[in-house]
Short mmCIF file of C-alpha atoms and ligand atoms in Angstrom, two decimals:
data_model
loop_
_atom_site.label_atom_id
_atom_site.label_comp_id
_atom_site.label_asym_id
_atom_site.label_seq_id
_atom_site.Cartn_x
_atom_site.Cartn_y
_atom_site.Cartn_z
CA UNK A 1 -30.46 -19.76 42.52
CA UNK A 2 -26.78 -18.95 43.35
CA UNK A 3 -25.84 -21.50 40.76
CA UNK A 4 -27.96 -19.89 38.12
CA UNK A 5 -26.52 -16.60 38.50
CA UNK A 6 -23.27 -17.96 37.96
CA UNK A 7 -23.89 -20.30 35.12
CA UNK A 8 -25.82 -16.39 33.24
CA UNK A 9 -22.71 -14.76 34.35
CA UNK A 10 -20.32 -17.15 32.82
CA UNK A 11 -22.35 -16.95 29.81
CA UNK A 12 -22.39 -13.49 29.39
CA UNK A 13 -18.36 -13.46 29.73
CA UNK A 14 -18.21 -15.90 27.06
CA UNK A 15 -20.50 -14.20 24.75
CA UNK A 16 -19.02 -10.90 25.54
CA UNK A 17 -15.46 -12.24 25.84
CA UNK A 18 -14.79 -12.04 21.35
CA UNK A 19 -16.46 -8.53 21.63
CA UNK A 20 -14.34 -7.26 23.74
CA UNK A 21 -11.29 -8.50 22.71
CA UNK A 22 -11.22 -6.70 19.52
CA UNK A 23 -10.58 -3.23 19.45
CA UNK A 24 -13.51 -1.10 18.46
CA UNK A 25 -14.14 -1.04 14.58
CA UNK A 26 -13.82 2.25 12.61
CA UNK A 27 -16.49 2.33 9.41
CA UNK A 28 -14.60 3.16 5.90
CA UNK A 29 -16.91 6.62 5.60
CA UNK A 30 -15.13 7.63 9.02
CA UNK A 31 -11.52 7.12 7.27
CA UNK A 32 -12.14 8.53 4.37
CA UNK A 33 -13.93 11.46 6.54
CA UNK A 34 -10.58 12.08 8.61
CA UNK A 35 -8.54 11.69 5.51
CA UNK A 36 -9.77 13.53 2.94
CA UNK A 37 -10.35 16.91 6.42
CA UNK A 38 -10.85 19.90 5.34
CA UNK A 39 -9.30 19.18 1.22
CA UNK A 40 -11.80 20.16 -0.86
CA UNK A 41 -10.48 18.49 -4.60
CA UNK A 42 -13.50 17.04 -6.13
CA UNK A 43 -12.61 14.08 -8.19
CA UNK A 44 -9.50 12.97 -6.41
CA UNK A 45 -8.52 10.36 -4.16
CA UNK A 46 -9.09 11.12 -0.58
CA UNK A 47 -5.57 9.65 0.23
CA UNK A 48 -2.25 9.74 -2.39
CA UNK A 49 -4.38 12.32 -4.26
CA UNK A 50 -1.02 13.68 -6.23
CA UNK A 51 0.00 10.88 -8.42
CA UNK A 52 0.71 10.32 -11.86
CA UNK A 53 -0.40 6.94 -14.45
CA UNK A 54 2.51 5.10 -15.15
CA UNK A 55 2.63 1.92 -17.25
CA UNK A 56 5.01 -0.88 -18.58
CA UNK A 57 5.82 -4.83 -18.09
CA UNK A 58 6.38 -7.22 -15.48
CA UNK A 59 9.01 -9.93 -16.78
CA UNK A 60 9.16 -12.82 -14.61
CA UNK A 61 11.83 -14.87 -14.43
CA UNK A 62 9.79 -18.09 -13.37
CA UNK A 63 11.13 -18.45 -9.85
CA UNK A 64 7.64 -18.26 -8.04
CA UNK A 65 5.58 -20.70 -10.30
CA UNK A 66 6.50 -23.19 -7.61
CA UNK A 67 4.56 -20.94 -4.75
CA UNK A 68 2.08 -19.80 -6.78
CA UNK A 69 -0.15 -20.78 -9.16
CA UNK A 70 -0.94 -16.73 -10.26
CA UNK A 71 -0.44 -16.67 -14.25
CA UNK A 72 2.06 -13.92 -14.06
CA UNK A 73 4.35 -16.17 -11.72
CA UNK A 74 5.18 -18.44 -14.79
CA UNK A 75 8.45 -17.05 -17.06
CA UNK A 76 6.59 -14.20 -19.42
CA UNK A 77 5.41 -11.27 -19.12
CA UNK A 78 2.55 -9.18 -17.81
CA UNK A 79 1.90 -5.72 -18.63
CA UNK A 80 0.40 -3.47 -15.94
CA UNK A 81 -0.93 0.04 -15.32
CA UNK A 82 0.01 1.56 -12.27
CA UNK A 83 0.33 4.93 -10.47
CA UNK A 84 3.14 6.36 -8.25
CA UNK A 85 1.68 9.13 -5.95
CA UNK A 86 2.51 10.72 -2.56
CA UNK A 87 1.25 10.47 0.49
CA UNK A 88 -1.38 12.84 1.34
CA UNK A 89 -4.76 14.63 0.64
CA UNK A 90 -4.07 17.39 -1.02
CA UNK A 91 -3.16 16.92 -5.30
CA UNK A 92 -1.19 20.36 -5.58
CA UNK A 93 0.98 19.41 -2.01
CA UNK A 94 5.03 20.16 -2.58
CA UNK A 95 6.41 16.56 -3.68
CA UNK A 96 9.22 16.60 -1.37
CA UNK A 97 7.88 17.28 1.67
CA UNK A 98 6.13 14.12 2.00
CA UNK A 99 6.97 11.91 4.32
CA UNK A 100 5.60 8.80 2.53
CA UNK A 101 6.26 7.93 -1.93
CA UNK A 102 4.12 4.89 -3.19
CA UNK A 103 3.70 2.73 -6.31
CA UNK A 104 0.57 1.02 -6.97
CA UNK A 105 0.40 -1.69 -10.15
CA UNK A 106 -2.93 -3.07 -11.52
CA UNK A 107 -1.85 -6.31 -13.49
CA UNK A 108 -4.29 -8.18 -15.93
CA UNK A 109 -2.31 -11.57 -16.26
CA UNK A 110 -4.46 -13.56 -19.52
CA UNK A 111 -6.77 -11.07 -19.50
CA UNK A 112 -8.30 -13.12 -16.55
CA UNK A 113 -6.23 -12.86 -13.64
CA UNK A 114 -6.33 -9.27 -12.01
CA UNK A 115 -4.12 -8.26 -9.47
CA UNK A 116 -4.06 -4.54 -7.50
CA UNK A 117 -0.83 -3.86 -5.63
CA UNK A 118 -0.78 -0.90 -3.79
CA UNK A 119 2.64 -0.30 -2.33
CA UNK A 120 4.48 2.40 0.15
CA UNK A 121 7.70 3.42 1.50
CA UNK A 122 7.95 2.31 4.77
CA UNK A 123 8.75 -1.88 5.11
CA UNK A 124 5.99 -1.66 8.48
CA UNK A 125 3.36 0.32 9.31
CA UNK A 126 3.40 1.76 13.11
CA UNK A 127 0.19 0.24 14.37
CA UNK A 128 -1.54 -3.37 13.53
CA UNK A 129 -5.29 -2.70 13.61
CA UNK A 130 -7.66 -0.31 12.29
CA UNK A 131 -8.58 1.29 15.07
CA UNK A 132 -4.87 2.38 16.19
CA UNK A 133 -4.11 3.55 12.60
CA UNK A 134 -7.32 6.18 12.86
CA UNK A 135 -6.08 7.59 16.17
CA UNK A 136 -2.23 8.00 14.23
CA UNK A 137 -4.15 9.92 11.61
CA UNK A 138 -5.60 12.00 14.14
CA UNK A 139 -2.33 12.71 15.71
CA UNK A 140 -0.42 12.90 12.47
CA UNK A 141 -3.27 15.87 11.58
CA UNK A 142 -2.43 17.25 15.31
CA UNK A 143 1.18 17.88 15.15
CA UNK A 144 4.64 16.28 16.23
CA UNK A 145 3.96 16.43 19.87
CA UNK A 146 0.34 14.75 19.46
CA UNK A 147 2.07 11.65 17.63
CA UNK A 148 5.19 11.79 19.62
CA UNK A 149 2.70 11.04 22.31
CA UNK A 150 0.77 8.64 19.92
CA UNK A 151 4.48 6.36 19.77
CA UNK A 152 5.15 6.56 23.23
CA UNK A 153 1.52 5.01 24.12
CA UNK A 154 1.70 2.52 21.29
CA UNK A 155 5.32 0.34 21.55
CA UNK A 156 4.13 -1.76 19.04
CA UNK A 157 5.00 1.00 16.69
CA UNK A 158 9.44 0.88 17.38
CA UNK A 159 9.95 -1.03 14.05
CA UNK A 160 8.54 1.72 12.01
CA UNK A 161 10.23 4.36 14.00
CA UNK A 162 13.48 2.51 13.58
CA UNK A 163 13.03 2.18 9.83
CA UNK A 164 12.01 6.17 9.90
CA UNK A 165 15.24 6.97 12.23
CA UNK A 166 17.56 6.08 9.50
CA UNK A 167 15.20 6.50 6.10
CA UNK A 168 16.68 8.68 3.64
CA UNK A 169 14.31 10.43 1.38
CA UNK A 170 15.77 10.20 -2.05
CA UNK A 171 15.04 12.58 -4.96
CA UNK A 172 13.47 9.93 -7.45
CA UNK A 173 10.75 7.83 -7.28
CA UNK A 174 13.17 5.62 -9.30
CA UNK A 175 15.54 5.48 -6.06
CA UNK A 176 12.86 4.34 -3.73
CA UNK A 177 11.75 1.25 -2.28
CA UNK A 178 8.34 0.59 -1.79
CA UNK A 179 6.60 -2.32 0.26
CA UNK A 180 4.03 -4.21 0.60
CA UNK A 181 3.32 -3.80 4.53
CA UNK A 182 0.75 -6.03 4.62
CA UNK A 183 1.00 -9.88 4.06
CA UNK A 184 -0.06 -12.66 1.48
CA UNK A 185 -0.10 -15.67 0.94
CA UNK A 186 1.45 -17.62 -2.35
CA UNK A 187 -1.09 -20.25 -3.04
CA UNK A 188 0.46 -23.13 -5.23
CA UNK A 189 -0.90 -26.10 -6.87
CA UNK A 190 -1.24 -28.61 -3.62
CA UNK A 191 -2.76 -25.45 -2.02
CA UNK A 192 0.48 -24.91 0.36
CA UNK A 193 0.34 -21.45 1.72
CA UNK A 194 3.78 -19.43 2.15
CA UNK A 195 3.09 -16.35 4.07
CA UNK A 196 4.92 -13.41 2.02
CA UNK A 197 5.87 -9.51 1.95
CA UNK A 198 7.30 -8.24 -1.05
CA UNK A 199 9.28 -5.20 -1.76
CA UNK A 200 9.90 -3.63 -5.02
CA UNK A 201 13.97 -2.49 -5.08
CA UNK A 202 15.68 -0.15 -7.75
CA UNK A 203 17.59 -2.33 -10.06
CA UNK A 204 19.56 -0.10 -11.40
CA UNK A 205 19.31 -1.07 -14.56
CA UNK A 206 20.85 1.55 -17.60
CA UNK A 207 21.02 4.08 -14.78
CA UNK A 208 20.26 7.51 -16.86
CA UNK A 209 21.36 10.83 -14.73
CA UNK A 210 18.55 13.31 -14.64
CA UNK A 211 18.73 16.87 -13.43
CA UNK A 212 17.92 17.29 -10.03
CA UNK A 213 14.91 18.94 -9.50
CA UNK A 214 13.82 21.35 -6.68
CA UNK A 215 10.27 23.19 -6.49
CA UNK A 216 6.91 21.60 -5.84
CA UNK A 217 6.72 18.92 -8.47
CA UNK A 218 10.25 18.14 -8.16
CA UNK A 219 9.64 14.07 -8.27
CA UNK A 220 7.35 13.70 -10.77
CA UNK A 221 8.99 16.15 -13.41
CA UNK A 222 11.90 14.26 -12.68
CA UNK A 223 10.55 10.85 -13.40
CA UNK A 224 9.14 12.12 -16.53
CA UNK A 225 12.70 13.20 -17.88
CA UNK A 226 14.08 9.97 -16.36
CA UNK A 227 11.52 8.22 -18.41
CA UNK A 228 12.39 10.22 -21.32
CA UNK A 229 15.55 8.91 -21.44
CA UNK A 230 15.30 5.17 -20.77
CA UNK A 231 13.01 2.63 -18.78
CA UNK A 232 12.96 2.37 -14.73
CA UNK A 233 13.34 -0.89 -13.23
CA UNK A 234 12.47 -2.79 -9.86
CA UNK A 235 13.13 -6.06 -8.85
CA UNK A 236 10.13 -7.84 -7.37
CA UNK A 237 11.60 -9.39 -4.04
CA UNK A 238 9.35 -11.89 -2.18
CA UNK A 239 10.19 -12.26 1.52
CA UNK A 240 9.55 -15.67 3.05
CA UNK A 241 8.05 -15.64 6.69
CA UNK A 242 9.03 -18.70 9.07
CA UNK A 243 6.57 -20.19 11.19
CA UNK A 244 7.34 -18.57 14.24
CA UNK A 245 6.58 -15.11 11.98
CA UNK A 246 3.05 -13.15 12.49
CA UNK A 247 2.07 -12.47 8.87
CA UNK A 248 -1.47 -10.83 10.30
CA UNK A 249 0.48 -8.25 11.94
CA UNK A 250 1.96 -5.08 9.66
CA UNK A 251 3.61 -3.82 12.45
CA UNK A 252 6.50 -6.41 13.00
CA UNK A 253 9.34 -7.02 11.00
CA UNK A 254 10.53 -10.15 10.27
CA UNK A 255 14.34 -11.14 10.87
CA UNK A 256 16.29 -9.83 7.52
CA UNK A 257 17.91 -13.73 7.72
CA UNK A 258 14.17 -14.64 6.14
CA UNK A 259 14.52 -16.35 2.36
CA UNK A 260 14.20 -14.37 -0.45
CA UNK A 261 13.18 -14.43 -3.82
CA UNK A 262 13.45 -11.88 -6.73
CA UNK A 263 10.70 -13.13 -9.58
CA UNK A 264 11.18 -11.19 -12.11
CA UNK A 265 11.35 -7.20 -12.47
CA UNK A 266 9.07 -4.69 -12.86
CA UNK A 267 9.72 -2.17 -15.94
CA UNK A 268 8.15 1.23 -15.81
CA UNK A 269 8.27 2.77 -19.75
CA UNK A 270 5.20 5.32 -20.02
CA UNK A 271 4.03 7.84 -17.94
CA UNK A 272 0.59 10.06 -18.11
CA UNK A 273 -1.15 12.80 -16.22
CA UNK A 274 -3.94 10.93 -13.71
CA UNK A 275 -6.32 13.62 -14.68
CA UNK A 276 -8.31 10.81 -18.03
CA UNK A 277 -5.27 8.85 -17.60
CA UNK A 278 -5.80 4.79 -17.48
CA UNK A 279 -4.67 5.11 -13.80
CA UNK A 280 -7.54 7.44 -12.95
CA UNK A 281 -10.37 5.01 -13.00
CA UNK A 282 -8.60 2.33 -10.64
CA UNK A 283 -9.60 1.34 -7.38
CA UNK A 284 -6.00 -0.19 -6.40
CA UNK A 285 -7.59 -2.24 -3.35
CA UNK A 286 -5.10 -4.68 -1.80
CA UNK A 287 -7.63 -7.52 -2.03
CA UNK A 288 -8.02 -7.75 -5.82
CA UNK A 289 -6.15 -10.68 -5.77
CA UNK A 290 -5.87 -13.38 -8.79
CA UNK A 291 -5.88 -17.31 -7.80
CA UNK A 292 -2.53 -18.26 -6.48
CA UNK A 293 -2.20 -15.32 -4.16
CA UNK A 294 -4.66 -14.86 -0.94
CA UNK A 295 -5.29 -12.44 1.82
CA UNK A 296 -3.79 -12.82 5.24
CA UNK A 297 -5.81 -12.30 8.32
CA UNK A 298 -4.50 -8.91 8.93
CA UNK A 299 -7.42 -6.63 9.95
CA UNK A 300 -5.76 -3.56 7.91
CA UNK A 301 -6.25 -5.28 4.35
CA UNK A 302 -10.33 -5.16 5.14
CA UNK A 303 -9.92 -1.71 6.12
CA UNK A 304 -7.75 -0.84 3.19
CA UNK A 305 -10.07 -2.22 0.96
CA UNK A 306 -13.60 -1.06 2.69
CA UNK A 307 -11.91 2.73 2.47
CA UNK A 308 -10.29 2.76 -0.95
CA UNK A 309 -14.16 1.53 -2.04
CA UNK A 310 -15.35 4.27 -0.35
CA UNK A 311 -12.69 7.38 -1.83
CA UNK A 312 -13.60 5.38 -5.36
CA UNK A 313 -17.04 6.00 -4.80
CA UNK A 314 -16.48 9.60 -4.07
CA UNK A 315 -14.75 10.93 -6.22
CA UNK A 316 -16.51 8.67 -9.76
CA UNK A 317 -19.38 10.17 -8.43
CA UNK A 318 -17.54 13.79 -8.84
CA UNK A 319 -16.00 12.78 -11.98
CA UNK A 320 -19.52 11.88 -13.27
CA UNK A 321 -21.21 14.41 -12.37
CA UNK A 322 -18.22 17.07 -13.67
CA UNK A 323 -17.27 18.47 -9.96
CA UNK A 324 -13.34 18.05 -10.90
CA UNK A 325 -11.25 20.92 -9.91
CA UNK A 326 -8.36 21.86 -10.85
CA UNK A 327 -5.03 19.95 -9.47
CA UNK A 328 -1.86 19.85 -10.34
CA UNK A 329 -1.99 16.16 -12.18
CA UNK A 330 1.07 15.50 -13.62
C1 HEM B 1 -6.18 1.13 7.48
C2 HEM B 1 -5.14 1.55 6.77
C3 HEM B 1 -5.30 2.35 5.49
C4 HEM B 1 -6.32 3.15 5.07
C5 HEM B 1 -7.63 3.45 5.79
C6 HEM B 1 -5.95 3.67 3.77
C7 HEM B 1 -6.74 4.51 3.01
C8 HEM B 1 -6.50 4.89 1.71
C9 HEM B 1 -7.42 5.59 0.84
C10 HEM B 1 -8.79 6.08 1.25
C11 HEM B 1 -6.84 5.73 -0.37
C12 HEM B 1 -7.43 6.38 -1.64
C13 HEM B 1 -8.01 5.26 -2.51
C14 HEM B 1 -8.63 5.72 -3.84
O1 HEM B 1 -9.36 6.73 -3.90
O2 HEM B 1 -8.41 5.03 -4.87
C15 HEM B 1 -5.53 5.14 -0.27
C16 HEM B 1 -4.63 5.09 -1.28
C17 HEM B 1 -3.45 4.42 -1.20
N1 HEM B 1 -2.96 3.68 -0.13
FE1 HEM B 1 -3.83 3.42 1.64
N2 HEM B 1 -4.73 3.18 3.42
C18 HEM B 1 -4.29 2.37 4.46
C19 HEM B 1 -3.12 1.66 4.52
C20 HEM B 1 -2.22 1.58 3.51
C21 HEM B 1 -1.04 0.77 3.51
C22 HEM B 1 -0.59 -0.16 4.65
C23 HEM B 1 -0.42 0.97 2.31
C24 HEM B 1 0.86 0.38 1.77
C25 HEM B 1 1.12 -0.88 1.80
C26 HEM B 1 -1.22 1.91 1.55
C27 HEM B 1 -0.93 2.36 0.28
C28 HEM B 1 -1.74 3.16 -0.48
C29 HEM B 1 -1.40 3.59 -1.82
C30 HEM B 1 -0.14 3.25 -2.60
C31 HEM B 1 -2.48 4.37 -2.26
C32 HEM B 1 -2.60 5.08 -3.62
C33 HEM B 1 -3.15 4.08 -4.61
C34 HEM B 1 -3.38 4.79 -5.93
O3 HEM B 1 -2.38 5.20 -6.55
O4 HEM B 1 -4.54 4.92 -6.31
N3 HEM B 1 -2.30 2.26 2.30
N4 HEM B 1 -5.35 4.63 1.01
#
């Protein structure tokens, strides 16, 4: 009898044990419920909801085909639509107060091949699952004491406070750099898997000098003189993780010592408001992926892409149905 109860207890441990090792899951309807509050901007995205459609090329200089089999990786070029937005719920919020800038890209390699980069600021985010990023939200929407609390109970999060500590807020999105957080992999033709982060870096390319604006759309009225005047470039920088380097976890850094590779650069030309612009109608999910690139383990990219389906949802539904208010789009 004594040796049943132990064999059902051991059982239940092991069934239970997978359970309760993962934190507990948060649905997409209750981010996009904390994120979008109290904004009431039918039609918009629930998160980033100031932006603005930009568009252009990718030119690739080859140096990835190795790594990955993706279309766009071999020399050419690629155009994309994309959309560079802030942080945020609100689409008439003052540009520079912001505390996060982001780029997202939708490429269409051979008319095939889709690919949805969605991009911010910081190089690591300050939590590694679901779960943990909710309760930061809350926090963030409770004030500086609630998430200088949230940091002290969550160590995991010192790489992202280190990168904030010393982040300088520029006044152009063409002066930012914006990452990809999250990892991939590059998937090449003997199916070898190199775990990767990119970055997209200002290349300074025919630097143009633009007014300096002030005010509340102070970075996007800037990049639309900037682009005025000339083209703004990136250069696409790959980041190789080592072995010993946890490519599900978007918290950690990896040693700056890590190989590199630039594959090409990333030309912005065009700009448009979001408001009917080719931007609008894109769901930049992280997990759009084309052959030759595939998803990490990382428990954020299934949330990403489980929310951003649900904001999409949301606001076509709005758009469809003619709910848009006015905001500030471009
Ligand atoms: C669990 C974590 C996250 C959640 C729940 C989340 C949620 C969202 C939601 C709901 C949207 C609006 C989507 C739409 O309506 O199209 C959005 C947009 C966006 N997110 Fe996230 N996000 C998360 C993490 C991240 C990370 C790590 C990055 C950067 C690597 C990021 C970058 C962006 C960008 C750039 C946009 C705007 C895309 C656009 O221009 O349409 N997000 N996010």
């Amino acid at each position: 009898m004594l040796k049943m109860t132990q064999y059902l207890s051991a059982l239940l441990l092991l069934i239970s044990a997978p359970v309760l090792a993962q934190a507990p899951t948060v649905t997409a309807q209750q981010f996009v419920d904390l994120q979008q509050g109290d904004s009431d901007y039918p039609g918009f995205r629930r998160a980033h909801a100031k932006g603005m459609c930009v568009s252009g090329q990718f030119i690739s200089n080859g140096n990835l085909h190795s790594y990955s089999t993706a279309a766009m990786f071999e020399a050419g070029i690629t155009p994309f639509v994309g959309r560079v937005s802030i942080a945020g719920n609100n689409p008439n919020a003052p540009d520079l107060k912001a505390p996060v800038r982001s780029f997202a890209l939708s490429f269409n390699a051979d008319n095939t091949q889709q690919w949805r980069v969605a991009m911010n600021t910081p190089p690591v985010m300050a939590v590694s699952n679901p779960h943990d990023f909710y309760q930061q939200i809350i926090a963030i929407k409770a004030g500086p004491k609630a998430i200088a609390e949230f940091f002290a109970a969550h160590p995991e999060s010192e790489d992202f406070r280190v990168w904030k500590s010393s982040y300088m807020p520029t006044n152009s999105f063409a002066h930012e750099t914006y990452h990809s957080i999250n990892a991939f992999y590059l998937v090449n033709e003997n199916k070898e898997h190199q775990a990767v982060r990119w970055a997209m870096k200002p290349a300074n390319v025919n630097p143009v000098s633009v007014e300096r604006f002030t005010g509340e759309n102070a970075l996007f009225n800037e990049l639309q003189q900037r682009l005025a005047n000339a083209p703004v470039v990136f250069d696409w920088e790959f980041t190789l993780a080592a072995p010993e380097d946890d490519e599900n976890n978007p918290a950690k850094s990896w040693p700056n010592t890590r190989q590199k590779i630039v594959a090409g650069q990333v030309v912005i030309e065009q700009w448009q408001a979001q408001t009917g612009g080719q931007c609008d109608d894109i769901n930049f999910d992280p997990l759009v992926l084309p052959s030759g690139i595939q998803a990490t383990k990382d428990p954020i990219l299934r949330a990403r892409s489980a929310a951003y389906a649900e904001s999409y949802r949301r606001r076509a539904i709005e758009s469809l149905t003619g709910q848009v208010k006015e905001g500030r789009d471009d």
